[in-house]
Coordinates of C-alpha atoms and ligand atoms in Angstrom, one line a residue:
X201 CA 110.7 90.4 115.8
X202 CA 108.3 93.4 117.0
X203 CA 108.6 96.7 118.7
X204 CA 105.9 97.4 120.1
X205 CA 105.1 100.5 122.3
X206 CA 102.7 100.5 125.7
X207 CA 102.0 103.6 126.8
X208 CA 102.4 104.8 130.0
X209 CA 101.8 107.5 132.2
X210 CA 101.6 111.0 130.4
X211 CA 104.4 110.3 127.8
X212 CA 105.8 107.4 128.5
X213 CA 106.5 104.3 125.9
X214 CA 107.3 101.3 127.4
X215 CA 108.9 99.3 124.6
X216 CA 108.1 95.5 123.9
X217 CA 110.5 93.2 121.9
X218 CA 107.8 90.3 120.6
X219 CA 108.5 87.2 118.6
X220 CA 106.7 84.0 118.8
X221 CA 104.7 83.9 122.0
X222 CA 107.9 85.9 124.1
X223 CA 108.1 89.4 125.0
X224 CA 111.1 91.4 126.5
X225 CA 110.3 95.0 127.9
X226 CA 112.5 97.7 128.1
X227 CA 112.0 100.4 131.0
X228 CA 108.3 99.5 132.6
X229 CA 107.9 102.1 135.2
X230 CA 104.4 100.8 135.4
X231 CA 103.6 97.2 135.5
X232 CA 99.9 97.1 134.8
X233 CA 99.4 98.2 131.0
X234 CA 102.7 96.2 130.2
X235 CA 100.5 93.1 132.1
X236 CA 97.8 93.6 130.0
X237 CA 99.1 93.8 126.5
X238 CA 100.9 90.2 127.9
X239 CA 97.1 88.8 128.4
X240 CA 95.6 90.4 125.6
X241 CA 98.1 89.0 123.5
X242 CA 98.9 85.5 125.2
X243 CA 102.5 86.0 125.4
X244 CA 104.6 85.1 128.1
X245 CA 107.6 87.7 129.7
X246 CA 110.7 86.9 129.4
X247 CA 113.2 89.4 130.3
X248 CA 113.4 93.0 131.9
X249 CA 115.6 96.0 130.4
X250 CA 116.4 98.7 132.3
X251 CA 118.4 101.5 131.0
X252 CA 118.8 104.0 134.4
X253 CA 117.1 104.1 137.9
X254 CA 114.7 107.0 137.4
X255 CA 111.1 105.6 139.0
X256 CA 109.2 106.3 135.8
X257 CA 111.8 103.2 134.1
X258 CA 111.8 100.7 137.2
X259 CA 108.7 101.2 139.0
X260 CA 106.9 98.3 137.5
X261 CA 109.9 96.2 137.9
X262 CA 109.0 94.0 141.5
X263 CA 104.9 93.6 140.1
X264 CA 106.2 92.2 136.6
X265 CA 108.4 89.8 138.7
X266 CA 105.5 88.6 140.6
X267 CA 104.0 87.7 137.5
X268 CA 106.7 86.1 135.9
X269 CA 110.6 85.2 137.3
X270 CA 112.7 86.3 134.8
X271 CA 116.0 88.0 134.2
X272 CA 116.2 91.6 135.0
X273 CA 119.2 93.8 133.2
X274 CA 120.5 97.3 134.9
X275 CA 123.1 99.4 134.5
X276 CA 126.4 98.7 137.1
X277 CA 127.2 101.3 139.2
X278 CA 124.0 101.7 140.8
X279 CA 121.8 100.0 143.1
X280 CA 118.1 98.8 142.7
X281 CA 115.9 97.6 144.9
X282 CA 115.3 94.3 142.9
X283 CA 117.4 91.0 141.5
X284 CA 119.1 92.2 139.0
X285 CA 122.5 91.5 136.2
X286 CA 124.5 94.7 136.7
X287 CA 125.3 95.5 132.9
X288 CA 127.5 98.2 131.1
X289 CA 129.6 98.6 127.7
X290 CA 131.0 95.9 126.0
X291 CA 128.3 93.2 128.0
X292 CA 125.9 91.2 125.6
X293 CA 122.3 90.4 126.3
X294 CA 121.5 87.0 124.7
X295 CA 117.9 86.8 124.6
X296 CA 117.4 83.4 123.3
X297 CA 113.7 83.3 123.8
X298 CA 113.6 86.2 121.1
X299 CA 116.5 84.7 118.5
X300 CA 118.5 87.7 119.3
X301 CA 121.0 89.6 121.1
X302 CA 121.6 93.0 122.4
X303 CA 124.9 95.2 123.1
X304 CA 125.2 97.4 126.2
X305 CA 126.6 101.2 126.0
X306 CA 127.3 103.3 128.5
X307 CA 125.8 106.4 128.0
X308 CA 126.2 108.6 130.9
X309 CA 125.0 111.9 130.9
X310 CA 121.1 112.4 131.8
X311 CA 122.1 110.6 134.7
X312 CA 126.2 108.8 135.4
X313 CA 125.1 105.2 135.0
X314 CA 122.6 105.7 132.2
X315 CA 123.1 102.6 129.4
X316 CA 121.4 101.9 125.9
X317 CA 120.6 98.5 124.5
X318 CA 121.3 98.2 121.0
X319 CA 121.3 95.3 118.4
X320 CA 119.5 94.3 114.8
X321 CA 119.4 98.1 113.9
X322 CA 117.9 98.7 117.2
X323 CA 118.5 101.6 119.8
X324 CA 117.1 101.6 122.8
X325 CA 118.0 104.7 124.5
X326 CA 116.0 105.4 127.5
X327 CA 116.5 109.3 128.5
X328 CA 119.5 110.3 126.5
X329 CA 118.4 110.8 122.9
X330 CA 115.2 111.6 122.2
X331 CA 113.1 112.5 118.5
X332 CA 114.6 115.9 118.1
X333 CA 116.2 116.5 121.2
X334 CA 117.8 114.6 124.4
X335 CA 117.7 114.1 128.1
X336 CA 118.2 116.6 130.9
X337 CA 120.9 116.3 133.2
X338 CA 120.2 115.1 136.5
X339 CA 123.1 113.6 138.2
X340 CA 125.5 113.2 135.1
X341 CA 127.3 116.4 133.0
X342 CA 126.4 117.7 129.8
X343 CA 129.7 117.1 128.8
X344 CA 129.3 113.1 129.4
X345 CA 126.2 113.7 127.5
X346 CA 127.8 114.9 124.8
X347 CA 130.0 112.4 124.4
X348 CA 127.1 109.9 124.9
X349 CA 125.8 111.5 122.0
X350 CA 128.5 111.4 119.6
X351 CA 129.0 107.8 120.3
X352 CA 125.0 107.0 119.3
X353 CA 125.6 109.6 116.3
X354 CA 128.5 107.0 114.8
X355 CA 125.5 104.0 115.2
X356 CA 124.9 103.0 111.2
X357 CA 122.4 105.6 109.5
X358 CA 119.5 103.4 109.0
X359 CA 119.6 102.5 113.2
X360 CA 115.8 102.8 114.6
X361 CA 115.5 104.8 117.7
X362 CA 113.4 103.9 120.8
X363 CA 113.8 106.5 123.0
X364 CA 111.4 106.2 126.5
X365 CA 109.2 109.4 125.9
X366 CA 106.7 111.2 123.1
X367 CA 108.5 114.7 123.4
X368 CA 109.3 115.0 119.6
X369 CA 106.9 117.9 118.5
X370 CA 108.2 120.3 121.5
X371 CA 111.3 119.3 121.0
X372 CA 111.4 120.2 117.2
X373 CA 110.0 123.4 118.2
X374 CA 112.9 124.4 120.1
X375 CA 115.2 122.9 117.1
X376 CA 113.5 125.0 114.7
X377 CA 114.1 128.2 117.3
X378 CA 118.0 127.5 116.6
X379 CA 117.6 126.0 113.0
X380 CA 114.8 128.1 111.5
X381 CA 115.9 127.0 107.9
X382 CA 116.7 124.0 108.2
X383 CA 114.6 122.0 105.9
X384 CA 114.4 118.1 107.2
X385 CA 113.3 119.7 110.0
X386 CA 110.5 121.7 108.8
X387 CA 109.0 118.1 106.9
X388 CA 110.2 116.4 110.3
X389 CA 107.4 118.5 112.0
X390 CA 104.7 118.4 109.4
X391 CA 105.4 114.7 109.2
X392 CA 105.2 114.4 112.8
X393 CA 102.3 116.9 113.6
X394 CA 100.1 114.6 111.0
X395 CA 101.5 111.4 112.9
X396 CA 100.6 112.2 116.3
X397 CA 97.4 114.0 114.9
X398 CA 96.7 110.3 114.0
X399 CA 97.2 109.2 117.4
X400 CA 100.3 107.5 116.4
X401 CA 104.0 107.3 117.7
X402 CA 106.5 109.5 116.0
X403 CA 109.1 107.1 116.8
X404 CA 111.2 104.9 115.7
X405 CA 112.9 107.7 114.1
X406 CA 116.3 106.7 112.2
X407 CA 119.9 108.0 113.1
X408 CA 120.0 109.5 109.4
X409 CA 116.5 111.6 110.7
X410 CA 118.3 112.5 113.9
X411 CA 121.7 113.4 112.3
X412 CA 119.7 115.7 109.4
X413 CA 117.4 117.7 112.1
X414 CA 118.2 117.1 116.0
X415 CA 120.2 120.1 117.2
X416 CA 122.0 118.4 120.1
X417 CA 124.0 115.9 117.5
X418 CA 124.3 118.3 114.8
X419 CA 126.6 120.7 117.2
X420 CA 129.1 121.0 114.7
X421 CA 127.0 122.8 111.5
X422 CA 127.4 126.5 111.6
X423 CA 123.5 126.8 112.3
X424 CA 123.5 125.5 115.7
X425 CA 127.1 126.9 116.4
X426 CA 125.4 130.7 115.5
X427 CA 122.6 129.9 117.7
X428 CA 124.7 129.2 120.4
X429 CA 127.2 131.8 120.7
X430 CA 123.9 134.5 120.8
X431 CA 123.2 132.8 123.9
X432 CA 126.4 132.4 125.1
X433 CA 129.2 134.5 123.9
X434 CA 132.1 132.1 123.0
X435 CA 129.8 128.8 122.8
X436 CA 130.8 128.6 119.0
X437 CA 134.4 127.4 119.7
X438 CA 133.9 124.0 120.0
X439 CA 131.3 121.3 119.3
X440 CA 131.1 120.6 123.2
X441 CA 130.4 124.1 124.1
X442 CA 127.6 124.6 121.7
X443 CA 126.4 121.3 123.1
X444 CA 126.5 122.3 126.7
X445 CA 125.2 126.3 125.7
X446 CA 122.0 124.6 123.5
X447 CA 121.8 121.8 126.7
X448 CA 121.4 124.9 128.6
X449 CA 119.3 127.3 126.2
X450 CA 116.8 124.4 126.3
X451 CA 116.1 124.0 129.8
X452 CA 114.7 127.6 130.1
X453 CA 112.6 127.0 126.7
Ligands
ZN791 ZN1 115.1 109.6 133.5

């Protein structure tokens, strides 16, 4: 199988799962570039992943079903305007068309029903974790994050992460800010300045990657702890406050 990213809006990937003449997409807030990588490609859709309500991840969802009735997957707990199987942790996506299958976990946090898809060393994470960083918090806590977090961080090192957005280089800016001698991260962003220099995706990353240079899962390293009890006095006395005091740092950065 493929992964294959389609671009969308300013820093958007839409993720396709291709084998054979099938594709499943994960998060198409817009319909029409998913549409035309289909034609271009001559393959037919044949099923929708949705990992949180946010317009940007559904908003192509009622064209591609116009185009092509298929299954549509979205987290429980929330309501969409489209057909859709409610899913959350412990469900499993068999996507026969493709050969495979995909686990559902929750991961609330950037928003309360946010899930991930994950299977075959894939993560697909939507909002939550990102290359060097994670999601905001909308309408979930930076303490569920957290704990969102540490479940992805126990995935197997060698896991690939698709997360929905190309905000790696800023984010690695701010990890450096916290984590100024850390070295995985100073190759990360030389690594990842000559990628996107080359017009290419720095992602997938791998959990190992993620676990050796993103601040928000590395919480419990006396770098990130420091760096969070200058911002806020105290932060350093758990992993969950630094967490929420770097959550926080990083929203005014
Ligand atoms: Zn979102």
């Amino acid at each position: 199988m493929k992964i294959v990213p389609v671009h969308a809006f300013r820093d958007n990937y839409i993720w396709l799962l291709v084998h054979g003449s099938y594709a499943a997409v994960v998060d198409p807030g817009n319909a029409a570039p998913v549409l035309e990588f289909l034609r271009q490609h001559a393959l037919a859709l044949c099923a929708i992943l949705t990992t949180h309500r946010h317009d940007d991840h559904i908003g192509g969802v009622p064209a591609l079903l116009e185009m092509a009735d298929v299954p549509v997957y979205a987290p429980r707990h929330e309501s969409f305007a489209f057909p859709h199987h409610p899913v959350g942790e412990g469900d499993r996506i068999s996507l026969n068309a493709l050969e495979t299958a995909l686990d559902v976990l929750d991961v609330p946090g950037h928003t309360a029903e946010h899930v991930a898809y994950y299977g075959g060393n894939r993560l697909f994470c939507g909002d939550t974790l990102f290359g060097c960083g994670c999601g905001r918090i909308f309408d979930g806590t930076a303490r569920q994050l957290f704990h969102s977090l540490q479940k992805l961080a126990a995935l197997p090192d060698d896991t690939l992460i698709y997360p929905a957005h190309e905000y790696t280089l800023n984010n690695i800016r701010f990890a450096r800010m916290l984590d100024p001698e850390n070295q995985a991260l100073i190759e990360r962003e030389a690594a990842d300045q000559a990628r996107i220099a080359q017009g290419l995706p720095t992602l997938p990353s791998t959990l190992a990657q993620e676990r050796s240079t993103n601040p928000f899962l590395r919480c419990h390293t006396p770098g990130i702890r420091h760096a969070a009890a200058q911002s806020a006095p105290g932060a350093d006395a758990s992993d969950e406050m630094t967490f929420c005091a770097i959550r926080e740092l990083k929203n005014h950065y």
